[in-house]
Coordinates of C-alpha atoms and ligand atoms in Angstrom, one line a residue:
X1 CA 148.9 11.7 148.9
X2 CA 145.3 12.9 147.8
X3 CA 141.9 10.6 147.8
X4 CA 142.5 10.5 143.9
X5 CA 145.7 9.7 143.6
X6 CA 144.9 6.8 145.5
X7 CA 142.4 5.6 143.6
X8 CA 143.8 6.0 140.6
X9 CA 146.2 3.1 139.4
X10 CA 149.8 4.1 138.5
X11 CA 152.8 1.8 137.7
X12 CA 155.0 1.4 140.8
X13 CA 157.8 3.8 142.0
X14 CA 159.9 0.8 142.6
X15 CA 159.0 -0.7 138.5
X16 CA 160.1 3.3 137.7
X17 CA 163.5 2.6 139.2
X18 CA 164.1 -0.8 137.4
X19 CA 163.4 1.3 134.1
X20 CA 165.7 4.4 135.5
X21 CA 168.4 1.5 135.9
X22 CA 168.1 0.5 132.4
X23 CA 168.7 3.7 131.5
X24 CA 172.0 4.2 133.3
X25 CA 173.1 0.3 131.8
X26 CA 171.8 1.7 128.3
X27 CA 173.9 4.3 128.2
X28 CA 177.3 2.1 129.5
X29 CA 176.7 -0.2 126.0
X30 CA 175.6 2.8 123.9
X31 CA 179.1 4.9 125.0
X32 CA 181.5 1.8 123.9
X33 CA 178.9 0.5 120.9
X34 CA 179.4 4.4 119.6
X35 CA 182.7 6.4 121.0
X36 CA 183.2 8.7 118.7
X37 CA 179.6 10.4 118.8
X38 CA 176.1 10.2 120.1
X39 CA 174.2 7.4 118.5
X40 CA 171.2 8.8 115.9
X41 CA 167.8 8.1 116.4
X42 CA 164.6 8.4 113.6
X43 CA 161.3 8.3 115.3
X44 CA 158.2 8.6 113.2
X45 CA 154.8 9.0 114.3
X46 CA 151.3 7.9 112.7
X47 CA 147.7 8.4 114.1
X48 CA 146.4 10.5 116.5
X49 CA 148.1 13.2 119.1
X50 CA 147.8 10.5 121.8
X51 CA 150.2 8.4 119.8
X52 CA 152.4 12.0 119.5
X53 CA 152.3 12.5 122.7
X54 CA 153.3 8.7 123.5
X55 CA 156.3 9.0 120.9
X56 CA 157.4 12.1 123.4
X57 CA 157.6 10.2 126.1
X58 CA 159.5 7.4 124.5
X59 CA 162.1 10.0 123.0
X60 CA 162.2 11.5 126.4
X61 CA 163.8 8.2 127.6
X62 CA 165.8 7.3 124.6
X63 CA 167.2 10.7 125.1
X64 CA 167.9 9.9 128.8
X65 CA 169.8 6.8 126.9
X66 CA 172.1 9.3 125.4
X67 CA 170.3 8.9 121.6
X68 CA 170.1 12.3 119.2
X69 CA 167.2 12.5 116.8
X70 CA 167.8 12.4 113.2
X71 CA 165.1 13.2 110.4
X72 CA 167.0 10.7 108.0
X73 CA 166.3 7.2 108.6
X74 CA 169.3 5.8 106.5
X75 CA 171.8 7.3 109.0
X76 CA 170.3 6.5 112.2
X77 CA 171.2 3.2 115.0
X78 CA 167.9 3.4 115.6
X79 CA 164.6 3.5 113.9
X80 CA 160.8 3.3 116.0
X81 CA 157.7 3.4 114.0
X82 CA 154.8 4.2 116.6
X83 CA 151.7 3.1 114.6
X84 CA 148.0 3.9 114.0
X85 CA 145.7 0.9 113.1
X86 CA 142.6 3.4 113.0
X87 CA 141.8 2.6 109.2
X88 CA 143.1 0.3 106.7
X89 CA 145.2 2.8 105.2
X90 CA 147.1 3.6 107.8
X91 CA 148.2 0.0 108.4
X92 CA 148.9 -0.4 104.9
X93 CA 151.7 2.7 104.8
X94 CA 153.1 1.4 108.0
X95 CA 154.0 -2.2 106.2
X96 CA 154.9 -0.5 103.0
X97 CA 157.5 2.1 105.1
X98 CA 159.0 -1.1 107.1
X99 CA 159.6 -2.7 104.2
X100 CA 161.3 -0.1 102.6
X101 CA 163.6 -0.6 106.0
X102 CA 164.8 -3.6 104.4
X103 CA 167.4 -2.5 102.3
X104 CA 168.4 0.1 104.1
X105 CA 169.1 -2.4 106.8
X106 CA 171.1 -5.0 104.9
X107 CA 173.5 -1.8 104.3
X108 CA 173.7 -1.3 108.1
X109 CA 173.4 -4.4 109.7
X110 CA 173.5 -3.1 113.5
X111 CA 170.8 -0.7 113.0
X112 CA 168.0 -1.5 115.1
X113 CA 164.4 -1.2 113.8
X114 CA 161.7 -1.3 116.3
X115 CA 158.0 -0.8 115.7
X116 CA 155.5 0.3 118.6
X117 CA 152.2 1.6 119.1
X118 CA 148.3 0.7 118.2
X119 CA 148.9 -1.8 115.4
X120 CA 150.8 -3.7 117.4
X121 CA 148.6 -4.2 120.0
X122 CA 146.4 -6.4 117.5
X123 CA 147.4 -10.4 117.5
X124 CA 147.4 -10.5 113.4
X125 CA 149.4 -7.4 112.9
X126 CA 152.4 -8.8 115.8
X127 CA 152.3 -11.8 114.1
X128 CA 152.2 -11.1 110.6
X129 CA 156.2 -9.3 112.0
X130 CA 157.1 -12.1 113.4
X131 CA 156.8 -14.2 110.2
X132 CA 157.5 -11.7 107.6
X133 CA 160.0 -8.8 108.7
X134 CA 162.5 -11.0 110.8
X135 CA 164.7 -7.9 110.3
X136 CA 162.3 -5.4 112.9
X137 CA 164.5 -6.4 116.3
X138 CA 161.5 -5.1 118.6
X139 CA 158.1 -4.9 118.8
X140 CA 156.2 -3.4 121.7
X141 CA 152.7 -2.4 122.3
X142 CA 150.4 0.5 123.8
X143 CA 151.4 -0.6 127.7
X144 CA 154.7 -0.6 127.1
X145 CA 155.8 2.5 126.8
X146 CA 157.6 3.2 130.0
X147 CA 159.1 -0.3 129.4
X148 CA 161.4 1.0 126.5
X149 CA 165.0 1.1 129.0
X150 CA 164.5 -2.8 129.5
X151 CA 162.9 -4.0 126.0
X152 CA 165.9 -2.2 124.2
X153 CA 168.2 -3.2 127.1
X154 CA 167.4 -7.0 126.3
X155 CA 167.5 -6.1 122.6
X156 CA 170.9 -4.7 122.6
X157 CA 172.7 -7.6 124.9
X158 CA 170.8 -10.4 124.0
X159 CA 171.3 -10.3 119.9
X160 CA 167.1 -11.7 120.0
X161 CA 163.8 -10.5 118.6
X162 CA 161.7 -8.9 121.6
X163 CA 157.9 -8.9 121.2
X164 CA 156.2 -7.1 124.3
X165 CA 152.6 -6.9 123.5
X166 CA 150.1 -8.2 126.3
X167 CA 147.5 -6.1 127.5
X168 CA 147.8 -5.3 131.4
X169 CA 145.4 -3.2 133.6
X170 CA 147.3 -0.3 132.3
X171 CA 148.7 1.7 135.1
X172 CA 149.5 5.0 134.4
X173 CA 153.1 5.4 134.1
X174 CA 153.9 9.4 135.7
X175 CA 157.1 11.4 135.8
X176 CA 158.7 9.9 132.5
X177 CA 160.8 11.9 130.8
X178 CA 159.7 13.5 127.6
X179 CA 161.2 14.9 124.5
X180 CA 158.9 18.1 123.2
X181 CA 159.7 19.0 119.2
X182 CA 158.2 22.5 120.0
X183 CA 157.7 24.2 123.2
X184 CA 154.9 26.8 122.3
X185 CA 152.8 24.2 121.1
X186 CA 152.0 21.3 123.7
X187 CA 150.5 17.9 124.2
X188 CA 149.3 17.4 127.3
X189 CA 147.4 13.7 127.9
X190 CA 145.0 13.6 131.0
X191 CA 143.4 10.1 130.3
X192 CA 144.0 7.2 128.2
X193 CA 141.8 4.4 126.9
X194 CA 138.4 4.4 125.6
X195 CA 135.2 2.5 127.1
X196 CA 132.8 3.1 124.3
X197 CA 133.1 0.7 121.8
X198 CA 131.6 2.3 118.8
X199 CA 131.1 -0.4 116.3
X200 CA 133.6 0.4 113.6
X201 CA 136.4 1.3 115.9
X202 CA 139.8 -0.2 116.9
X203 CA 140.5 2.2 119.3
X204 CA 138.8 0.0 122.8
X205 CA 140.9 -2.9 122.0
X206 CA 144.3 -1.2 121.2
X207 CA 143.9 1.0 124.1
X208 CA 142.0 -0.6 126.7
X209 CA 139.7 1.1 129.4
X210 CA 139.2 4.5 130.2
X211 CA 141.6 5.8 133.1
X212 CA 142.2 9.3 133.9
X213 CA 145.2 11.1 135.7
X214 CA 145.1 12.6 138.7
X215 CA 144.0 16.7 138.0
X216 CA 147.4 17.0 141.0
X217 CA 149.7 15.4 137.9
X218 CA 147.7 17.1 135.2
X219 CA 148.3 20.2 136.9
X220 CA 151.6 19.8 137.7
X221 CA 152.6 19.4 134.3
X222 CA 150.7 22.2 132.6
X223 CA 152.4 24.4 135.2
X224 CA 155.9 22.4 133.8
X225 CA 155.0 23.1 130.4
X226 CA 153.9 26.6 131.1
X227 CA 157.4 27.7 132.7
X228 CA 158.8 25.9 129.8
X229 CA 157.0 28.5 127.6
X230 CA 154.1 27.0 126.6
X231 CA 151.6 29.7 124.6
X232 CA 149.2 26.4 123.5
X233 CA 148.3 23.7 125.8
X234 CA 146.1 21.1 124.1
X235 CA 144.5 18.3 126.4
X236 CA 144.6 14.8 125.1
X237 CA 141.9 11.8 125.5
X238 CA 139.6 9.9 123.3
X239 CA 136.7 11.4 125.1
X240 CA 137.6 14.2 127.7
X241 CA 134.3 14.8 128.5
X242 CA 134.6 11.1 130.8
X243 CA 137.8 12.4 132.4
X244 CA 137.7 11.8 136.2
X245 CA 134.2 9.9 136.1
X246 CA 136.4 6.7 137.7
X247 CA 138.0 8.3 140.2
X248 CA 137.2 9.6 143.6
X249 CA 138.9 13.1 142.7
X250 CA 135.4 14.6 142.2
X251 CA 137.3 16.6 139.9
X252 CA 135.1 15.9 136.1
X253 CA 136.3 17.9 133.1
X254 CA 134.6 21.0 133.4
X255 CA 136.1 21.7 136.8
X256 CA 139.8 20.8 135.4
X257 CA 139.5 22.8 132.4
X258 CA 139.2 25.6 135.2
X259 CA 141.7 24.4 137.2
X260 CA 143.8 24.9 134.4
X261 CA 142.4 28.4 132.8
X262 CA 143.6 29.6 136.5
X263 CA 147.4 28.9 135.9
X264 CA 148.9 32.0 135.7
X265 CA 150.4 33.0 132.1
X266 CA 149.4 33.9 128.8
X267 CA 148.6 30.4 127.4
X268 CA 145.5 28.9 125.7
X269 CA 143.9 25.8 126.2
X270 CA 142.3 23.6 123.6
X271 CA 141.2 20.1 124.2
X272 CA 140.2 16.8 121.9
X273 CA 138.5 15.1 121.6
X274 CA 134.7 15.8 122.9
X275 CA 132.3 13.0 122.4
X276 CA 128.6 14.4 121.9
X277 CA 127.1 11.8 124.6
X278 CA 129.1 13.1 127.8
X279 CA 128.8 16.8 126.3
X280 CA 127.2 19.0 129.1
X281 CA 126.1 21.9 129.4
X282 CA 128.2 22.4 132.4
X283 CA 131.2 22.1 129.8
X284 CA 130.1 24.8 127.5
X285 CA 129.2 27.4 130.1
X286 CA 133.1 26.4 131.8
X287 CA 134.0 26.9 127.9
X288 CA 132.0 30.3 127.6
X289 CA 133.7 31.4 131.4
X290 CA 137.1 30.5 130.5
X291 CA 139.3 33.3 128.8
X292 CA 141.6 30.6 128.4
X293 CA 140.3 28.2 126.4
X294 CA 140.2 29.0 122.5
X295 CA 137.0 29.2 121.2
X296 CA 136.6 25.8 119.3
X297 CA 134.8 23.1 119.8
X298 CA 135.8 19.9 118.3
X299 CA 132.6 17.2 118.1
X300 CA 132.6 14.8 116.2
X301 CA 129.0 13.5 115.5
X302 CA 130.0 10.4 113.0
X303 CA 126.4 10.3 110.4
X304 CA 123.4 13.2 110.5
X305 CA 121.2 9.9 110.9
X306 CA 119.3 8.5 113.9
X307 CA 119.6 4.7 112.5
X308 CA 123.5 4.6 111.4
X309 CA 124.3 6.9 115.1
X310 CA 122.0 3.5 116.6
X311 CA 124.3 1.1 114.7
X312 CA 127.9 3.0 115.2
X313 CA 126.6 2.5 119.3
X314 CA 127.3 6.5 119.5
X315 CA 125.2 7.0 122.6
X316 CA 123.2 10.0 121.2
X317 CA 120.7 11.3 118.3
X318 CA 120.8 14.0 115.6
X319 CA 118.2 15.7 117.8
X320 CA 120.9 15.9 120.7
X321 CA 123.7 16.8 118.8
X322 CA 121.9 19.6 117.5
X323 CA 121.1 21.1 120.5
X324 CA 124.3 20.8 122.1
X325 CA 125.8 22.9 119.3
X326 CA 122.9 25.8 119.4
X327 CA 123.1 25.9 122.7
X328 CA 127.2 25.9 122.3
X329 CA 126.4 28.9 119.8
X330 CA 124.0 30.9 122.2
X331 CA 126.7 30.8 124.9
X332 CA 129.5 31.7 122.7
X333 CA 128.4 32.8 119.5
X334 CA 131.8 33.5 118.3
X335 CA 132.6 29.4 118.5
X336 CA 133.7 27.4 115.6
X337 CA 133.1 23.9 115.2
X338 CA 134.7 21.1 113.8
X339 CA 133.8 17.5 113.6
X340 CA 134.5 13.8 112.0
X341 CA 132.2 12.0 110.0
X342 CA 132.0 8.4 108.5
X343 CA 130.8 7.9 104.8
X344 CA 129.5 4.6 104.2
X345 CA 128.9 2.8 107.4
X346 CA 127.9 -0.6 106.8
X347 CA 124.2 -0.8 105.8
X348 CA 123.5 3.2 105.4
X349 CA 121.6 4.1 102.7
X350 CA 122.2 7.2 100.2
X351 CA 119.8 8.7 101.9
X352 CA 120.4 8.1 105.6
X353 CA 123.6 9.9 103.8
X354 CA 122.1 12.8 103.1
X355 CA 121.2 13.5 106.9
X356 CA 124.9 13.6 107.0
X357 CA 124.2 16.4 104.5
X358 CA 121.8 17.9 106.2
X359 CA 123.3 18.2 109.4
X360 CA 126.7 20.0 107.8
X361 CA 124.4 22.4 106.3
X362 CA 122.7 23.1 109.4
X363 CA 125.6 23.4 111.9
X364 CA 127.9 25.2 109.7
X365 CA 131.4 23.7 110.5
X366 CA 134.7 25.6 110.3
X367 CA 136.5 22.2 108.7
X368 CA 135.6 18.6 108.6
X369 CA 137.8 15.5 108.8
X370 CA 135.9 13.2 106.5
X371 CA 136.5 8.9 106.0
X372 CA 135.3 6.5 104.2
X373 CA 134.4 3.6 106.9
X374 CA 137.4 1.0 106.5
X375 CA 136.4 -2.3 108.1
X376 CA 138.6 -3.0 111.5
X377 CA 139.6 -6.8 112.9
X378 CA 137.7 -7.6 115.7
X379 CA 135.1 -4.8 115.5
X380 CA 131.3 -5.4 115.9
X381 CA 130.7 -3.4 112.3
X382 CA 133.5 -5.5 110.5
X383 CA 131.2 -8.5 110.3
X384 CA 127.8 -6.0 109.4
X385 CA 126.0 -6.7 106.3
X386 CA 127.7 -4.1 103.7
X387 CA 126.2 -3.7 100.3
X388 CA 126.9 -0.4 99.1
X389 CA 130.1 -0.6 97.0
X390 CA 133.0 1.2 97.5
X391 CA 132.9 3.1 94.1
X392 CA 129.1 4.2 95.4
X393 CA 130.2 5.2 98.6
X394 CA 133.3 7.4 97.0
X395 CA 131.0 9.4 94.8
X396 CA 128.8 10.1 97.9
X397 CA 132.3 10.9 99.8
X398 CA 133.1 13.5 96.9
X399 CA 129.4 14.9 97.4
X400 CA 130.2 15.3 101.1
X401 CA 133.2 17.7 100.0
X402 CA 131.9 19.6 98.1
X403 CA 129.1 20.7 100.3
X404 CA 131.5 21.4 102.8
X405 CA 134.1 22.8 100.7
X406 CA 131.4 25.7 99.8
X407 CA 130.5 26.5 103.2
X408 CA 134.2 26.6 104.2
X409 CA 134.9 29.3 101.5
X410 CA 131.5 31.0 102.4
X411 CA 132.9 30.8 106.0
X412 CA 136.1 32.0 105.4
X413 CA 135.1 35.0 102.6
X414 CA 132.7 36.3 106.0
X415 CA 136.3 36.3 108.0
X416 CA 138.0 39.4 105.2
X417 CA 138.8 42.4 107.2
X418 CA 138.3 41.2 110.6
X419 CA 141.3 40.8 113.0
X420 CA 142.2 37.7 115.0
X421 CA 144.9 36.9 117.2
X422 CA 146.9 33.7 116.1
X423 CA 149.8 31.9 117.1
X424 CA 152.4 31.9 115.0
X425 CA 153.1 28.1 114.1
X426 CA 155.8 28.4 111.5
X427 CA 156.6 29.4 108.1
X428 CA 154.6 28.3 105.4
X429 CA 155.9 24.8 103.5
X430 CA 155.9 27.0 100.3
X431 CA 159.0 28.9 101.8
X432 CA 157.9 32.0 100.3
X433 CA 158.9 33.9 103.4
X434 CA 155.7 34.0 105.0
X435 CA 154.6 32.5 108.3
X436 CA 151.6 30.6 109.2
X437 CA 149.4 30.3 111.6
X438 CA 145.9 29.3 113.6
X439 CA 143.5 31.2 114.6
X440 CA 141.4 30.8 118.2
X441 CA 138.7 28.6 115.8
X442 CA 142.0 26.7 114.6
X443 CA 141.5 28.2 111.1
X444 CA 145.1 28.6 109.5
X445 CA 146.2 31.9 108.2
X446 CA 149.6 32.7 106.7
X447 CA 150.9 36.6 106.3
X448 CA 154.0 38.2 106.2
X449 CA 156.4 38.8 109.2
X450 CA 160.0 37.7 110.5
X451 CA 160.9 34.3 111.6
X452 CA 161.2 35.9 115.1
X453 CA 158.0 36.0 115.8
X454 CA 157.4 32.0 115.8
X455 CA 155.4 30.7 119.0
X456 CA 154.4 34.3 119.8
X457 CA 151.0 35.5 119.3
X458 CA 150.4 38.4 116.7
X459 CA 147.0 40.3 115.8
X460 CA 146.2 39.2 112.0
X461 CA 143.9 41.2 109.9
X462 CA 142.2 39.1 107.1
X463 CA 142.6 40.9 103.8
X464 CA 142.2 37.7 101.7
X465 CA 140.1 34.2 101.4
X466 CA 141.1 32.0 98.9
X467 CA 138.3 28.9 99.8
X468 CA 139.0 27.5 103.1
X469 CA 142.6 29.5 103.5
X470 CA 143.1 33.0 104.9
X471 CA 145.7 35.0 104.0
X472 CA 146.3 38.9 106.5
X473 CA 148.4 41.3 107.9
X474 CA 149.9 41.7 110.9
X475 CA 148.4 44.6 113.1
X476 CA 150.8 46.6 115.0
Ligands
SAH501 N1 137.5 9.3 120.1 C1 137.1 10.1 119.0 C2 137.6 9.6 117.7 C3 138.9 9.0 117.5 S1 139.2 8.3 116.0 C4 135.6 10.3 119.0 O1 134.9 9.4 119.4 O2 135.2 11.2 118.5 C5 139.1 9.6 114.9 C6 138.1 9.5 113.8 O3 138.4 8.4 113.0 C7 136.7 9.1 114.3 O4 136.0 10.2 114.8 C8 136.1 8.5 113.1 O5 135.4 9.5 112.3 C9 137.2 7.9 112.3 N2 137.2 6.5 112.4 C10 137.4 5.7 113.4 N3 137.3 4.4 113.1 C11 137.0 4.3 111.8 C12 136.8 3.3 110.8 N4 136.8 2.0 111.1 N5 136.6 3.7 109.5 C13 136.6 5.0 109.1 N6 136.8 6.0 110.0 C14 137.0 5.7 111.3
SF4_502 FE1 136.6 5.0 119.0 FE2 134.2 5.7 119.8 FE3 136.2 5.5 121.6 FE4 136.1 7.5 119.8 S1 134.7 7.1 121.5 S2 137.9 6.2 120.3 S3 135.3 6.5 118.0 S4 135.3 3.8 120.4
F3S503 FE1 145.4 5.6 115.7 FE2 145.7 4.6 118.1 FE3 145.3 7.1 117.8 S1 144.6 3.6 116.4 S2 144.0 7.3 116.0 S3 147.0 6.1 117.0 S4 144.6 5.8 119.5

């Protein structure tokens, strides 16, 4: 075993047998519970693409189990809810969609309806299930996940509500089995965790401290994922720009990224999400050097101002961020840039605001994901002085879109009769025949072409920009 595999904690191969055991007793109940065919499954998935690629890994053992998936939660045993508790509104759909559950579970008394994820790893929200939804059978939280074979094992004999929530140290659980949707387009996780505690987020609490896999179990499963046909490989952490600094791998981010962009096969590598503070240089030139890694850069900066950036605990200034992204544009001037931004952090002023404004016009992002701040339990900015009514900051929320929306389309209208290659994702939702896809920059582009061609990559001419969407032709 390496230096860095030693270091880093992982959950015991003796606790991964106990769970493997489950499994095989699991599958004994679920064979006389349902002879006459396999029982159905619904697993749905809120939040980020760490809780997606947490809800493969759980499928990946309920599949071991001997469960199918179903997209229709009436007819399945089994119902999971992996939750996001990120903003207000995320919480709020995942009470309104259990109790929707309600009814459908008085029809179907044995179905079993288990809720997991981010949300549950806060006290109020576990308890508030407890009380109110005594119909939800199980409830299990962020460290849990390779726990699933013995929580639903103790559900399924025992008749009793199971609530698994405590925080532990977090070991990394490795060689779970996991259930991909696609193929072509991958998740691949290589830390979990976050140690930054920005003011207004949950995500430090619900996730615990930063830990990073080992770049030997990283590696091996790109190369897993790669044989499996992978043509995208995104890599997963709150901020992968910290991956390795705990361990004594001396492998950072930069270095894996290479690692990775050496695999042999025609695959691209994208990663999220970049935090502005642990940005180097180092990474961009690695970006810049790879021919691997799609030319996008996802930073989010938060607020264009030096005050709010103090108050959110960000770690760097306007002035920084700046010139991480000229220098990101001098090294590949081709890059497109994407970023988050919160509207209304408690205290900022309209115009603190518009050095948000400022900023956007200045940088020049391909696409923005934009919030209005939503107060989180247990967060430093939750109890922050906050004035500024909701209906203000709304108005100043519509201002930010707009801006953006016209440099999008100004963007986009600059893209017309250049040619890109893009992977083909799907078909469009309008099922007019067309398929849809993303470009390097991750800017979708729908065109014509047969279904065939999904997960491959094709060469797209732009012949059309309607705002912020493309529309092309397949070169031949
Ligand atoms: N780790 C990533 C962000 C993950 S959360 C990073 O630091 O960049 C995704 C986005 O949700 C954040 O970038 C932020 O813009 C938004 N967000 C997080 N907490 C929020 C809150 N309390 N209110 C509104 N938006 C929030
Ligand atoms: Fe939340 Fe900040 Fe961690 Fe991102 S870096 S997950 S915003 S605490
Ligand atoms: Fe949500 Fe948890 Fe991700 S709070 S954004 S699902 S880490």
């Amino acid at each position: 075993m390496s230096v860095s595999a030693e270091k880093i904690s992982v959950v015991s191969p003796e606790e991964m047998r106990i769970q493997r055991e489950y499994i095989e007793k699991i599958k004994t109940i679920l064979s006389v519970r349902y002879p006459e065919s396999s029982p159905k499954a619904y697993v749905h998935t809120y939040g980020c693409q760490g809780n997606v690629a947490d809800s493969e890994r759980i499928k990946g053992q309920l599949f071991e189990m001997g469960y199918v998936f179903t997209e229709n939660r009436e007819e399945a045993d089994f119902v999971l809810f992996n939750t996001c508790a990120i903003r207000e509104h995320a919480e709020d759909r995942v009470f309104g969609n259990v109790g929707a559950l309600k009814p459908i579970k008085n029809l179907k008394k044995d179905m079993i309806i288990a809720l997991c994820g981010c949300m549950m790893q806060q006290k109020h929200v576990s308890e508030r299930i407890k009380r109110s939804y005594p119909y939800v059978n199980l409830v299990f939280g962020t460290f849990a996940i390779h726990r699933v074979p013995e929580l639903l094992y103790k559900v399924l004999r025992g008749g009793k509500r199971v609530f698994e929530t405590e925080e532990t140290k977090g070991e990394i659980a490795e060689g779970l089995p996991v259930y991909r949707d696609r193929e072509f387009k991958t998740w691949l996780p290589i830390m979990y965790g976050c140690n930054n505690f920005c003011s207004y987020c949950v995500v430090p609490y619900v996730r615990g401290r930063e830990r990073s896999r080992a770049p030997e179990e990283v590696i091996k499963e790109a190369k897993e994922l790669i044989s499996l046909g992978a043509k995208e490989i995104t890599l997963l952490g709150q901020n992968v720009n910290s991956y390795g600094k705990n361990s004594l791998s001396g492998v950072n981010f930069p270095k894996l990224l290479e690692m990775i962009n050496e695999l042999p096969g025609n695959f691209k590598i994208r990663f999220m999400t970049s935090h502005p503070k642990d940005c180097t240089k180092e990474l961009l030139d690695t970006m810049a050097r790879c021919e691997k890694v799609a030319r996008h850069l996802h930073l989010p900066f938060q607020s264009g101002n030096n005050r709010v950036l103090k108050e959110m605990n960000r770690g760097y200034s306007r002035e920084k961020y700046l010139e991480l992204i000229v220098y990101a544009k001098k090294v590949m001037p081709d890059i497109s840039i994407t970023s988050d931004i919160i509207v209304g952090f408690p205290g900022e002023t309209y115009e603190e605001f518009k050095d948000t404004l400022s900023l956007i016009e200045e940088v020049r992002f391909t696409s923005l994901f934009t919030f209005i701040f939503s107060p989180r339990e247990g967060t430093k900015a939750k109890n922050m002085p906050d004035p500024v009514p909701y209906s203000e900051k709304s108005k100043w929320f519509s201002e930010l879109l707009k801006v953006q929306e016209r440099i999008a389309a100004e963007r986009c209208k600059g893209m017309v009769g250049k040619t890109f290659e893009v992977l083909v994702e799907g078909t469009t939702k309008e099922n007019d025949g067309r398929l849809t896809g993303r470009t390097d920059g991750s800017i979708n582009i729908d065109f014509e072409g047969d279904e065939s061609l999904i997960g491959e990559y094709v060469r797209v001419k732009v012949t059309n920009a309607l705002n912020w969407i493309l529309s092309g032709e397949i070169q031949k």
